[in-house]
mmCIF file of C-alpha atoms and ligand atoms in Angstrom:
data_model
loop_
_atom_site.group_PDB
_atom_site.id
_atom_site.type_symbol
_atom_site.label_atom_id
_atom_site.label_comp_id
_atom_site.label_asym_id
_atom_site.label_seq_id
_atom_site.Cartn_x
_atom_site.Cartn_y
_atom_site.Cartn_z
ATOM 1 C CA UNK A 1 94.287 101.773 167.500
ATOM 2 C CA UNK A 2 94.460 105.473 168.189
ATOM 3 C CA UNK A 3 98.127 105.800 167.379
ATOM 4 C CA UNK A 4 98.095 104.539 163.766
ATOM 5 C CA UNK A 5 95.134 106.775 162.977
ATOM 6 C CA UNK A 6 97.063 109.712 164.441
ATOM 7 C CA UNK A 7 100.117 108.686 162.431
ATOM 8 C CA UNK A 8 98.041 108.587 159.252
ATOM 9 C CA UNK A 9 96.630 112.026 160.028
ATOM 10 C CA UNK A 10 100.135 113.309 160.748
ATOM 11 C CA UNK A 11 101.581 111.884 157.531
ATOM 12 C CA UNK A 12 98.714 113.417 155.522
ATOM 13 C CA UNK A 13 99.495 116.771 157.118
ATOM 14 C CA UNK A 14 103.173 116.240 156.335
ATOM 15 C CA UNK A 15 102.391 115.525 152.681
ATOM 16 C CA UNK A 16 100.245 118.653 152.435
ATOM 17 C CA UNK A 17 102.959 120.815 153.974
ATOM 18 C CA UNK A 18 105.758 119.443 151.801
ATOM 19 C CA UNK A 19 103.661 119.768 148.630
ATOM 20 C CA UNK A 20 103.588 123.572 148.935
ATOM 21 C CA UNK A 21 106.634 124.752 147.017
ATOM 22 C CA UNK A 22 108.352 128.000 147.810
ATOM 23 C CA UNK A 23 110.150 129.980 145.169
ATOM 24 C CA UNK A 24 110.994 133.628 145.563
ATOM 25 C CA UNK A 25 107.978 135.892 145.186
ATOM 26 C CA UNK A 26 110.203 138.731 144.026
ATOM 27 C CA UNK A 27 109.893 140.137 140.521
ATOM 28 C CA UNK A 28 113.359 141.628 140.052
ATOM 29 C CA UNK A 29 113.020 141.857 136.261
ATOM 30 C CA UNK A 30 112.224 145.574 136.751
ATOM 31 C CA UNK A 31 112.661 148.365 139.299
ATOM 32 C CA UNK A 32 111.467 151.886 139.948
ATOM 33 C CA UNK A 33 113.487 154.645 138.301
ATOM 34 C CA UNK A 34 116.229 155.928 140.633
ATOM 35 C CA UNK A 35 115.468 153.052 143.028
ATOM 36 C CA UNK A 36 112.452 154.938 144.399
ATOM 37 C CA UNK A 37 111.043 153.379 147.592
ATOM 38 C CA UNK A 38 108.562 156.081 148.651
ATOM 39 C CA UNK A 39 105.755 155.655 146.158
ATOM 40 C CA UNK A 40 103.077 158.270 145.566
ATOM 41 C CA UNK A 41 99.608 156.834 144.989
ATOM 42 C CA UNK A 42 96.876 158.802 143.208
ATOM 43 C CA UNK A 43 93.268 157.644 142.913
ATOM 44 C CA UNK A 44 91.820 158.909 139.628
ATOM 45 C CA UNK A 45 89.359 161.674 140.536
ATOM 46 C CA UNK A 46 86.645 160.309 138.253
ATOM 47 C CA UNK A 47 86.771 156.944 140.062
ATOM 48 C CA UNK A 48 87.581 157.935 143.665
ATOM 49 C CA UNK A 49 83.989 157.823 144.891
ATOM 50 C CA UNK A 50 82.921 154.711 142.997
ATOM 51 C CA UNK A 51 81.918 151.972 145.413
ATOM 52 C CA UNK A 52 83.158 148.406 145.625
ATOM 53 C CA UNK A 53 81.206 146.326 148.164
ATOM 54 C CA UNK A 54 79.735 149.549 149.609
ATOM 55 C CA UNK A 55 83.155 151.159 150.170
ATOM 56 C CA UNK A 56 84.526 154.076 148.151
ATOM 57 C CA UNK A 57 87.585 153.336 146.020
ATOM 58 C CA UNK A 58 89.563 156.135 147.725
ATOM 59 C CA UNK A 59 88.861 154.573 151.155
ATOM 60 C CA UNK A 60 89.785 151.106 149.890
ATOM 61 C CA UNK A 61 93.105 152.453 148.618
ATOM 62 C CA UNK A 62 93.746 154.383 151.872
ATOM 63 C CA UNK A 63 93.143 151.233 153.928
ATOM 64 C CA UNK A 64 95.429 149.141 151.707
ATOM 65 C CA UNK A 65 98.189 151.814 151.839
ATOM 66 C CA UNK A 66 97.895 152.108 155.656
ATOM 67 C CA UNK A 67 98.118 148.341 155.932
ATOM 68 C CA UNK A 68 101.408 148.180 154.014
ATOM 69 C CA UNK A 69 102.700 151.311 155.766
ATOM 70 C CA UNK A 70 102.067 149.731 159.185
ATOM 71 C CA UNK A 71 104.929 147.316 158.395
ATOM 72 C CA UNK A 72 107.172 149.796 156.528
ATOM 73 C CA UNK A 73 109.978 149.273 159.066
ATOM 74 C CA UNK A 74 110.083 145.621 157.981
ATOM 75 C CA UNK A 75 109.785 146.162 154.235
ATOM 76 C CA UNK A 76 111.816 149.233 153.257
ATOM 77 C CA UNK A 77 108.840 150.517 151.218
ATOM 78 C CA UNK A 78 106.378 153.323 151.938
ATOM 79 C CA UNK A 79 103.239 154.623 150.216
ATOM 80 C CA UNK A 80 102.313 158.320 150.203
ATOM 81 C CA UNK A 81 99.313 160.169 148.840
ATOM 82 C CA UNK A 82 100.016 161.609 145.402
ATOM 83 C CA UNK A 83 98.215 164.073 143.137
ATOM 84 C CA UNK A 84 97.096 164.110 139.516
ATOM 85 C CA UNK A 85 100.323 165.928 138.619
ATOM 86 C CA UNK A 86 102.698 164.024 140.868
ATOM 87 C CA UNK A 87 102.363 160.283 141.392
ATOM 88 C CA UNK A 88 104.057 156.948 140.702
ATOM 89 C CA UNK A 89 100.976 154.749 140.910
ATOM 90 C CA UNK A 90 97.559 155.594 139.532
ATOM 91 C CA UNK A 91 94.451 153.722 140.715
ATOM 92 C CA UNK A 92 91.514 153.647 138.329
ATOM 93 C CA UNK A 93 88.552 151.522 137.253
ATOM 94 C CA UNK A 94 88.278 149.517 134.043
ATOM 95 C CA UNK A 95 87.953 146.051 132.557
ATOM 96 C CA UNK A 96 90.291 143.534 134.151
ATOM 97 C CA UNK A 97 89.633 140.010 132.908
ATOM 98 C CA UNK A 98 88.805 137.088 135.162
ATOM 99 C CA UNK A 99 90.600 138.287 138.289
ATOM 100 C CA UNK A 100 88.812 141.607 138.790
ATOM 101 C CA UNK A 101 92.001 143.701 139.103
ATOM 102 C CA UNK A 102 95.483 143.976 137.661
ATOM 103 C CA UNK A 103 98.579 146.191 137.683
ATOM 104 C CA UNK A 104 100.252 147.501 134.516
ATOM 105 C CA UNK A 105 103.448 149.233 133.400
ATOM 106 C CA UNK A 106 102.894 152.583 131.774
ATOM 107 C CA UNK A 107 106.453 153.618 131.226
ATOM 108 C CA UNK A 108 109.653 151.592 131.035
ATOM 109 C CA UNK A 109 113.107 152.489 129.747
ATOM 110 C CA UNK A 110 115.691 150.309 128.014
ATOM 111 C CA UNK A 111 117.308 149.347 131.327
ATOM 112 C CA UNK A 112 113.967 148.089 132.755
ATOM 113 C CA UNK A 113 113.395 151.069 135.031
ATOM 114 C CA UNK A 114 109.761 152.096 135.415
ATOM 115 C CA UNK A 115 108.363 155.543 136.174
ATOM 116 C CA UNK A 116 104.659 154.731 136.389
ATOM 117 C CA UNK A 117 102.364 151.831 137.213
ATOM 118 C CA UNK A 118 98.582 151.666 137.182
ATOM 119 C CA UNK A 119 96.213 149.501 139.221
ATOM 120 C CA UNK A 120 92.916 148.766 137.448
ATOM 121 C CA UNK A 121 89.871 147.608 139.462
ATOM 122 C CA UNK A 122 86.918 146.186 137.545
ATOM 123 C CA UNK A 123 83.541 147.512 138.807
ATOM 124 C CA UNK A 124 81.840 144.836 136.685
ATOM 125 C CA UNK A 125 83.795 141.890 138.124
ATOM 126 C CA UNK A 126 81.344 139.079 137.497
ATOM 127 C CA UNK A 127 81.270 137.658 141.042
ATOM 128 C CA UNK A 128 80.817 141.086 142.627
ATOM 129 C CA UNK A 129 82.658 142.859 145.450
ATOM 130 C CA UNK A 130 81.927 142.460 149.162
ATOM 131 C CA UNK A 131 83.341 141.928 152.640
ATOM 132 C CA UNK A 132 83.236 138.696 154.686
ATOM 133 C CA UNK A 133 81.133 137.132 151.982
ATOM 134 C CA UNK A 134 82.345 133.845 150.494
ATOM 135 C CA UNK A 135 80.529 134.504 147.222
ATOM 136 C CA UNK A 136 82.092 137.953 146.692
ATOM 137 C CA UNK A 137 85.597 139.322 146.388
ATOM 138 C CA UNK A 138 87.112 141.496 149.118
ATOM 139 C CA UNK A 139 88.172 144.802 147.468
ATOM 140 C CA UNK A 140 90.611 145.862 150.241
ATOM 141 C CA UNK A 141 92.369 142.505 150.191
ATOM 142 C CA UNK A 142 92.491 142.770 146.382
ATOM 143 C CA UNK A 143 93.967 146.301 146.538
ATOM 144 C CA UNK A 144 96.634 145.170 149.033
ATOM 145 C CA UNK A 145 97.519 142.394 146.609
ATOM 146 C CA UNK A 146 97.747 144.758 143.612
ATOM 147 C CA UNK A 147 99.918 147.181 145.607
ATOM 148 C CA UNK A 148 102.248 144.248 146.370
ATOM 149 C CA UNK A 149 103.058 144.141 142.648
ATOM 150 C CA UNK A 150 104.259 147.753 142.870
ATOM 151 C CA UNK A 151 106.709 146.583 145.587
ATOM 152 C CA UNK A 152 108.313 144.176 143.075
ATOM 153 C CA UNK A 153 106.465 141.216 144.578
ATOM 154 C CA UNK A 154 104.743 138.559 142.524
ATOM 155 C CA UNK A 155 102.716 135.337 142.713
ATOM 156 C CA UNK A 156 104.301 132.337 144.422
ATOM 157 C CA UNK A 157 101.672 129.802 143.447
ATOM 158 C CA UNK A 158 98.426 128.859 145.158
ATOM 159 C CA UNK A 159 95.690 131.272 146.139
ATOM 160 C CA UNK A 160 95.867 133.906 148.871
ATOM 161 C CA UNK A 161 93.145 132.269 150.975
ATOM 162 C CA UNK A 162 95.215 129.074 151.162
ATOM 163 C CA UNK A 163 98.738 130.501 151.565
ATOM 164 C CA UNK A 164 97.851 133.570 153.658
ATOM 165 C CA UNK A 165 100.257 135.660 151.556
ATOM 166 C CA UNK A 166 99.111 139.035 150.230
ATOM 167 C CA UNK A 167 101.342 138.607 147.158
ATOM 168 C CA UNK A 168 99.481 135.452 146.093
ATOM 169 C CA UNK A 169 96.514 135.922 143.754
ATOM 170 C CA UNK A 170 92.918 135.049 144.467
ATOM 171 C CA UNK A 171 91.642 135.219 140.884
ATOM 172 C CA UNK A 172 87.955 134.560 140.485
ATOM 173 C CA UNK A 173 87.968 132.358 143.622
ATOM 174 C CA UNK A 174 86.193 134.436 146.278
ATOM 175 C CA UNK A 175 85.979 131.914 149.137
ATOM 176 C CA UNK A 176 87.911 132.921 152.281
ATOM 177 C CA UNK A 177 89.604 135.834 150.523
ATOM 178 C CA UNK A 178 89.230 138.263 153.451
ATOM 179 C CA UNK A 179 92.963 138.084 154.200
ATOM 180 C CA UNK A 180 93.935 141.222 156.093
ATOM 181 C CA UNK A 181 97.395 140.570 157.507
ATOM 182 C CA UNK A 182 100.677 141.157 155.693
ATOM 183 C CA UNK A 183 102.347 137.768 156.318
ATOM 184 C CA UNK A 184 105.906 137.310 157.627
ATOM 185 C CA UNK A 185 106.832 135.963 154.193
ATOM 186 C CA UNK A 186 105.376 139.053 152.458
ATOM 187 C CA UNK A 187 107.441 141.301 154.740
ATOM 188 C CA UNK A 188 110.590 139.245 154.337
ATOM 189 C CA UNK A 189 110.391 139.258 150.558
ATOM 190 C CA UNK A 190 109.389 142.924 150.312
ATOM 191 C CA UNK A 191 112.590 143.642 152.265
ATOM 192 C CA UNK A 192 114.552 141.600 149.705
ATOM 193 C CA UNK A 193 112.808 143.277 146.757
ATOM 194 C CA UNK A 194 113.703 146.709 148.166
ATOM 195 C CA UNK A 195 117.422 145.993 147.619
ATOM 196 C CA UNK A 196 117.502 143.423 144.780
ATOM 197 C CA UNK A 197 119.251 144.652 141.602
ATOM 198 C CA UNK A 198 117.419 144.372 138.260
ATOM 199 C CA UNK A 199 117.979 140.957 136.712
ATOM 200 C CA UNK A 200 119.133 141.459 133.121
ATOM 201 C CA UNK A 201 121.994 140.504 130.811
ATOM 202 C CA UNK A 202 124.018 142.939 128.703
ATOM 203 C CA UNK A 203 126.515 142.630 125.875
ATOM 204 C CA UNK A 204 128.375 144.825 123.439
ATOM 205 C CA UNK A 205 127.164 144.168 119.906
ATOM 206 C CA UNK A 206 128.354 145.612 116.616
ATOM 207 C CA UNK A 207 130.497 144.861 113.546
ATOM 208 C CA UNK A 208 132.374 141.595 114.156
ATOM 209 C CA UNK A 209 130.707 141.212 117.579
ATOM 210 C CA UNK A 210 128.036 138.577 117.898
ATOM 211 C CA UNK A 211 126.419 137.929 121.280
ATOM 212 C CA UNK A 212 124.758 135.119 123.192
ATOM 213 C CA UNK A 213 122.918 136.141 126.365
ATOM 214 C CA UNK A 214 120.997 134.086 128.944
ATOM 215 C CA UNK A 215 118.796 135.015 131.898
ATOM 216 C CA UNK A 216 116.835 132.792 134.267
ATOM 217 C CA UNK A 217 113.300 132.602 132.866
ATOM 218 C CA UNK A 218 111.701 132.015 136.285
ATOM 219 C CA UNK A 219 111.728 133.409 139.821
ATOM 220 C CA UNK A 220 114.787 132.691 141.986
ATOM 221 C CA UNK A 221 114.999 129.897 144.561
ATOM 222 C CA UNK A 222 113.026 127.374 142.517
ATOM 223 C CA UNK A 223 112.134 124.207 144.431
ATOM 224 C CA UNK A 224 112.359 122.155 141.230
ATOM 225 C CA UNK A 225 114.137 122.450 137.902
ATOM 226 C CA UNK A 226 111.837 123.387 135.011
ATOM 227 C CA UNK A 227 112.422 121.474 131.776
ATOM 228 C CA UNK A 228 114.086 124.524 130.249
ATOM 229 C CA UNK A 229 115.590 127.041 132.628
ATOM 230 C CA UNK A 230 116.894 130.058 130.736
ATOM 231 C CA UNK A 231 115.645 132.582 128.216
ATOM 232 C CA UNK A 232 118.335 133.086 125.572
ATOM 233 C CA UNK A 233 119.105 135.406 122.681
ATOM 234 C CA UNK A 234 121.639 135.115 119.855
ATOM 235 C CA UNK A 235 122.580 138.254 117.946
ATOM 236 C CA UNK A 236 124.606 137.836 114.724
ATOM 237 C CA UNK A 237 127.742 139.917 114.254
ATOM 238 C CA UNK A 238 126.560 141.959 111.276
ATOM 239 C CA UNK A 239 123.245 143.205 112.662
ATOM 240 C CA UNK A 240 124.595 146.588 113.824
ATOM 241 C CA UNK A 241 126.804 149.039 111.972
ATOM 242 C CA UNK A 242 128.337 150.474 115.163
ATOM 243 C CA UNK A 243 129.277 149.176 118.621
ATOM 244 C CA UNK A 244 126.454 149.556 121.142
ATOM 245 C CA UNK A 245 124.939 147.860 124.199
ATOM 246 C CA UNK A 246 122.166 145.281 124.006
ATOM 247 C CA UNK A 247 120.071 144.661 127.139
ATOM 248 C CA UNK A 248 118.108 141.438 127.505
ATOM 249 C CA UNK A 249 115.646 140.517 130.245
ATOM 250 C CA UNK A 250 112.937 137.965 130.923
ATOM 251 C CA UNK A 251 109.467 139.350 131.602
ATOM 252 C CA UNK A 252 106.368 137.979 133.265
ATOM 253 C CA UNK A 253 102.777 139.194 133.368
ATOM 254 C CA UNK A 254 103.692 141.887 135.920
ATOM 255 C CA UNK A 255 106.718 143.240 134.087
ATOM 256 C CA UNK A 256 105.506 143.870 130.548
ATOM 257 C CA UNK A 257 103.283 146.589 129.103
ATOM 258 C CA UNK A 258 99.509 146.121 129.012
ATOM 259 C CA UNK A 259 99.350 142.308 129.253
ATOM 260 C CA UNK A 260 95.552 142.428 128.823
ATOM 261 C CA UNK A 261 95.564 144.591 125.663
ATOM 262 C CA UNK A 262 95.436 141.460 123.501
ATOM 263 C CA UNK A 263 93.775 140.262 120.274
ATOM 264 C CA UNK A 264 90.373 138.538 120.437
ATOM 265 C CA UNK A 265 90.455 134.901 121.541
ATOM 266 C CA UNK A 266 93.433 135.464 123.868
ATOM 267 C CA UNK A 267 92.934 136.283 127.545
ATOM 268 C CA UNK A 268 96.313 137.667 128.571
ATOM 269 C CA UNK A 269 100.003 137.584 127.801
ATOM 270 C CA UNK A 270 101.916 135.025 129.861
ATOM 271 C CA UNK A 271 105.634 135.773 129.873
ATOM 272 C CA UNK A 272 108.381 136.684 127.484
ATOM 273 C CA UNK A 273 111.485 138.786 126.971
ATOM 274 C CA UNK A 274 112.484 142.420 126.534
ATOM 275 C CA UNK A 275 115.266 143.418 124.115
ATOM 276 C CA UNK A 276 116.650 146.911 123.841
ATOM 277 C CA UNK A 277 119.605 148.468 122.074
ATOM 278 C CA UNK A 278 121.092 151.922 121.622
ATOM 279 C CA UNK A 279 121.271 151.563 117.841
ATOM 280 C CA UNK A 280 118.622 150.540 115.318
ATOM 281 C CA UNK A 281 119.664 147.277 113.598
ATOM 282 C CA UNK A 282 120.841 147.386 110.000
ATOM 283 C CA UNK A 283 118.288 146.068 107.531
ATOM 284 C CA UNK A 284 120.707 145.470 104.671
ATOM 285 C CA UNK A 285 121.066 141.703 105.250
ATOM 286 C CA UNK A 286 118.054 139.596 104.294
ATOM 287 C CA UNK A 287 119.446 136.323 105.648
ATOM 288 C CA UNK A 288 120.216 137.582 109.168
ATOM 289 C CA UNK A 289 117.918 136.657 112.049
ATOM 290 C CA UNK A 290 117.814 137.004 115.802
ATOM 291 C CA UNK A 291 117.300 133.652 117.553
ATOM 292 C CA UNK A 292 115.466 133.403 120.875
ATOM 293 C CA UNK A 293 114.320 130.772 123.343
ATOM 294 C CA UNK A 294 111.621 131.537 125.898
ATOM 295 C CA UNK A 295 110.902 128.874 128.552
ATOM 296 C CA UNK A 296 107.544 128.541 130.301
ATOM 297 C CA UNK A 297 106.069 126.366 133.048
ATOM 298 C CA UNK A 298 102.999 124.291 132.200
ATOM 299 C CA UNK A 299 101.869 123.602 135.770
ATOM 300 C CA UNK A 300 101.838 119.805 135.427
ATOM 301 C CA UNK A 301 103.183 119.547 138.964
ATOM 302 C CA UNK A 302 99.876 120.817 140.381
ATOM 303 C CA UNK A 303 98.557 123.858 142.178
ATOM 304 C CA UNK A 304 101.170 125.686 144.127
ATOM 305 C CA UNK A 305 103.722 124.984 141.414
ATOM 306 C CA UNK A 306 101.720 126.879 138.822
ATOM 307 C CA UNK A 307 103.608 129.820 137.459
ATOM 308 C CA UNK A 308 102.664 130.453 133.858
ATOM 309 C CA UNK A 309 99.910 128.948 131.755
ATOM 310 C CA UNK A 310 98.103 127.587 134.839
ATOM 311 C CA UNK A 311 98.436 130.588 137.155
ATOM 312 C CA UNK A 312 95.365 130.172 139.409
ATOM 313 C CA UNK A 313 94.539 133.856 138.970
ATOM 314 C CA UNK A 314 93.669 133.334 135.314
ATOM 315 C CA UNK A 315 91.875 130.947 132.989
ATOM 316 C CA UNK A 316 94.324 128.150 132.063
ATOM 317 C CA UNK A 317 95.703 128.133 128.509
ATOM 318 C CA UNK A 318 95.674 125.132 126.127
ATOM 319 C CA UNK A 319 99.410 124.451 125.902
ATOM 320 C CA UNK A 320 99.735 123.396 122.219
ATOM 321 C CA UNK A 321 98.042 126.675 121.190
ATOM 322 C CA UNK A 322 100.850 128.826 122.660
ATOM 323 C CA UNK A 323 102.184 131.241 120.053
ATOM 324 C CA UNK A 324 104.332 134.412 119.998
ATOM 325 C CA UNK A 325 103.172 138.035 120.140
ATOM 326 C CA UNK A 326 105.016 141.349 120.139
ATOM 327 C CA UNK A 327 103.996 144.656 121.697
ATOM 328 C CA UNK A 328 103.175 147.702 119.599
ATOM 329 C CA UNK A 329 102.685 150.803 121.793
ATOM 330 C CA UNK A 330 99.887 152.045 119.531
ATOM 331 C CA UNK A 331 97.991 148.802 118.961
ATOM 332 C CA UNK A 332 98.767 146.564 121.943
ATOM 333 C CA UNK A 333 99.877 142.950 121.504
ATOM 334 C CA UNK A 334 99.981 141.602 117.938
ATOM 335 C CA UNK A 335 100.694 138.131 116.554
ATOM 336 C CA UNK A 336 104.218 137.694 115.192
ATOM 337 C CA UNK A 337 102.969 136.896 111.676
ATOM 338 C CA UNK A 338 105.515 137.244 108.871
ATOM 339 C CA UNK A 339 108.021 139.137 111.044
ATOM 340 C CA UNK A 340 109.402 135.804 112.190
ATOM 341 C CA UNK A 341 108.766 132.111 112.740
ATOM 342 C CA UNK A 342 108.576 129.871 115.800
ATOM 343 C CA UNK A 343 108.479 126.298 117.057
ATOM 344 C CA UNK A 344 106.867 125.119 120.275
ATOM 345 C CA UNK A 345 108.400 122.259 122.248
ATOM 346 C CA UNK A 346 105.759 121.121 124.773
ATOM 347 C CA UNK A 347 108.066 118.396 126.154
ATOM 348 C CA UNK A 348 110.816 120.803 127.158
ATOM 349 C CA UNK A 349 108.368 123.709 127.674
ATOM 350 C CA UNK A 350 110.163 126.192 125.468
ATOM 351 C CA UNK A 351 109.231 128.392 122.530
ATOM 352 C CA UNK A 352 112.017 129.000 119.998
ATOM 353 C CA UNK A 353 111.770 132.049 117.758
ATOM 354 C CA UNK A 354 113.575 133.429 114.752
ATOM 355 C CA UNK A 355 112.732 137.107 114.320
ATOM 356 C CA UNK A 356 113.454 139.479 111.507
ATOM 357 C CA UNK A 357 115.770 142.466 112.217
ATOM 358 C CA UNK A 358 112.851 144.595 110.968
ATOM 359 C CA UNK A 359 110.871 143.737 114.110
ATOM 360 C CA UNK A 360 113.777 144.716 116.346
ATOM 361 C CA UNK A 361 114.307 147.880 114.294
ATOM 362 C CA UNK A 362 110.667 148.908 114.683
ATOM 363 C CA UNK A 363 110.976 149.230 118.469
ATOM 364 C CA UNK A 364 114.704 149.423 119.269
ATOM 365 C CA UNK A 365 117.086 152.323 119.160
ATOM 366 C CA UNK A 366 116.761 155.908 120.372
ATOM 367 C CA UNK A 367 114.081 156.722 117.787
ATOM 368 C CA UNK A 368 111.523 154.568 119.586
ATOM 369 C CA UNK A 369 111.902 156.303 122.919
ATOM 370 C CA UNK A 370 114.178 153.404 123.875
ATOM 371 C CA UNK A 371 111.215 151.371 124.860
ATOM 372 C CA UNK A 372 112.650 148.274 123.171
ATOM 373 C CA UNK A 373 110.975 145.173 121.802
ATOM 374 C CA UNK A 374 108.684 143.090 124.001
ATOM 375 C CA UNK A 375 107.980 139.520 122.893
ATOM 376 C CA UNK A 376 105.562 137.321 124.766
ATOM 377 C CA UNK A 377 103.435 134.221 124.361
ATOM 378 C CA UNK A 378 99.810 133.322 124.820
ATOM 379 C CA UNK A 379 97.230 130.857 123.526
ATOM 380 C CA UNK A 380 93.613 129.808 123.537
ATOM 381 C CA UNK A 381 92.037 129.696 127.014
ATOM 382 C CA UNK A 382 90.528 126.404 128.226
ATOM 383 C CA UNK A 383 86.747 126.807 127.724
ATOM 384 C CA UNK A 384 84.704 127.642 130.849
ATOM 385 C CA UNK A 385 82.841 124.610 132.258
ATOM 386 C CA UNK A 386 79.488 125.852 130.904
ATOM 387 C CA UNK A 387 80.969 126.267 127.397
ATOM 388 C CA UNK A 388 82.688 122.894 127.763
ATOM 389 C CA UNK A 389 79.358 121.229 128.661
ATOM 390 C CA UNK A 390 77.683 122.766 125.600
ATOM 391 C CA UNK A 391 80.684 121.783 123.478
ATOM 392 C CA UNK A 392 80.610 118.163 124.812
ATOM 393 C CA UNK A 393 76.831 117.980 124.383
ATOM 394 C CA UNK A 394 77.297 119.120 120.796
ATOM 395 C CA UNK A 395 79.844 116.351 120.150
ATOM 396 C CA UNK A 396 77.578 113.741 121.809
ATOM 397 C CA UNK A 397 74.600 114.943 119.773
ATOM 398 C CA UNK A 398 76.511 114.667 116.492
ATOM 399 C CA UNK A 399 77.883 111.231 117.558
ATOM 400 C CA UNK A 400 74.311 110.072 118.241
ATOM 401 C CA UNK A 401 73.186 111.469 114.901
ATOM 402 C CA UNK A 402 75.979 109.561 113.164
ATOM 403 C CA UNK A 403 75.041 106.336 114.971
ATOM 404 C CA UNK A 404 71.425 106.779 114.003
ATOM 405 C CA UNK A 405 72.376 107.264 110.391
ATOM 406 C CA UNK A 406 74.505 104.141 110.426
ATOM 407 C CA UNK A 407 71.664 101.925 111.768
HETATM 408 ZN ZN1 LIG B 501 98.534 139.530 141.126
#
């Protein structure tokens, strides 16, 4: 009877292996200005000697840089030590939500070229930092992961301890997170990201020229077809008084500004679009709107397929609460409010928006530093188990009270 048992074991293994999807872990929705591949890293002087798991931040960063540099021949990327005056990546400490660390954009132009990114490590990460300790998070492994985002790499689904890929997140899960090796897949995709062009769509807009643009709203090489595939924009023909270029791109958490600078009750921005133009739209037509569709992935397929609202790095989001936000450089992410309207289609996993030209005008055109308009979506996080228990107990208590009253 040994053979059937072996066959069962083998088929289980087969199922496990085939259930792990692979889509490209490249985030080609942005690139470094001038295609820079030698990146200067500067550890903020005020934070350099702060310790994470007994190791100084500057030593953690050095180890993570050396690790990536040891495979630079395979990746096409190299890290160098920078200074306060000359660097591409700044490392500092600060609040960083449930995952303990994140990487931001500090500076992006209308063509999605970036001149600075910042990695933020949270000294108050609730599970604590430590090495070879299942209850604590490995800070070097975390730093290697954050640096992967500066190489245009992104999450592929699943956690790092399970996939063995540095570019996969670990989130608040600290078990077996002492991954030290840059995997073959990490190297292979870093090589691809070092040559991939920026994924964006462009059109000439102006008097008598309307435009419809589409870009894939997900990573390349998807193993399945999401319910809605593309992000789209429709620009009416009388929105601009002169011919100019409109650039449209999809964004994800790692390619939009300050995705954690959000209003209360929201954990993080999920994904969205970036719209930029040379000219500020005309505001003389009240009945003219810009129409947009932004697709998302709800993670119903299970872990490993999770891209957006169920990214294992973050607290999941209650899908029907998804709503649109726009980025204001001075205030962070704000709810769309009366600058537009939206509908959410949770069957086809797409948010449709109608925005006022005023919103585009506020952030488009040369007067805004050509930063452009960022739109994104987020919603209410699923309550933590402890909150959920209290919440459920509250419901049970009131149900009991009702029953008692009825008797
Ligand atoms: Zn990450």
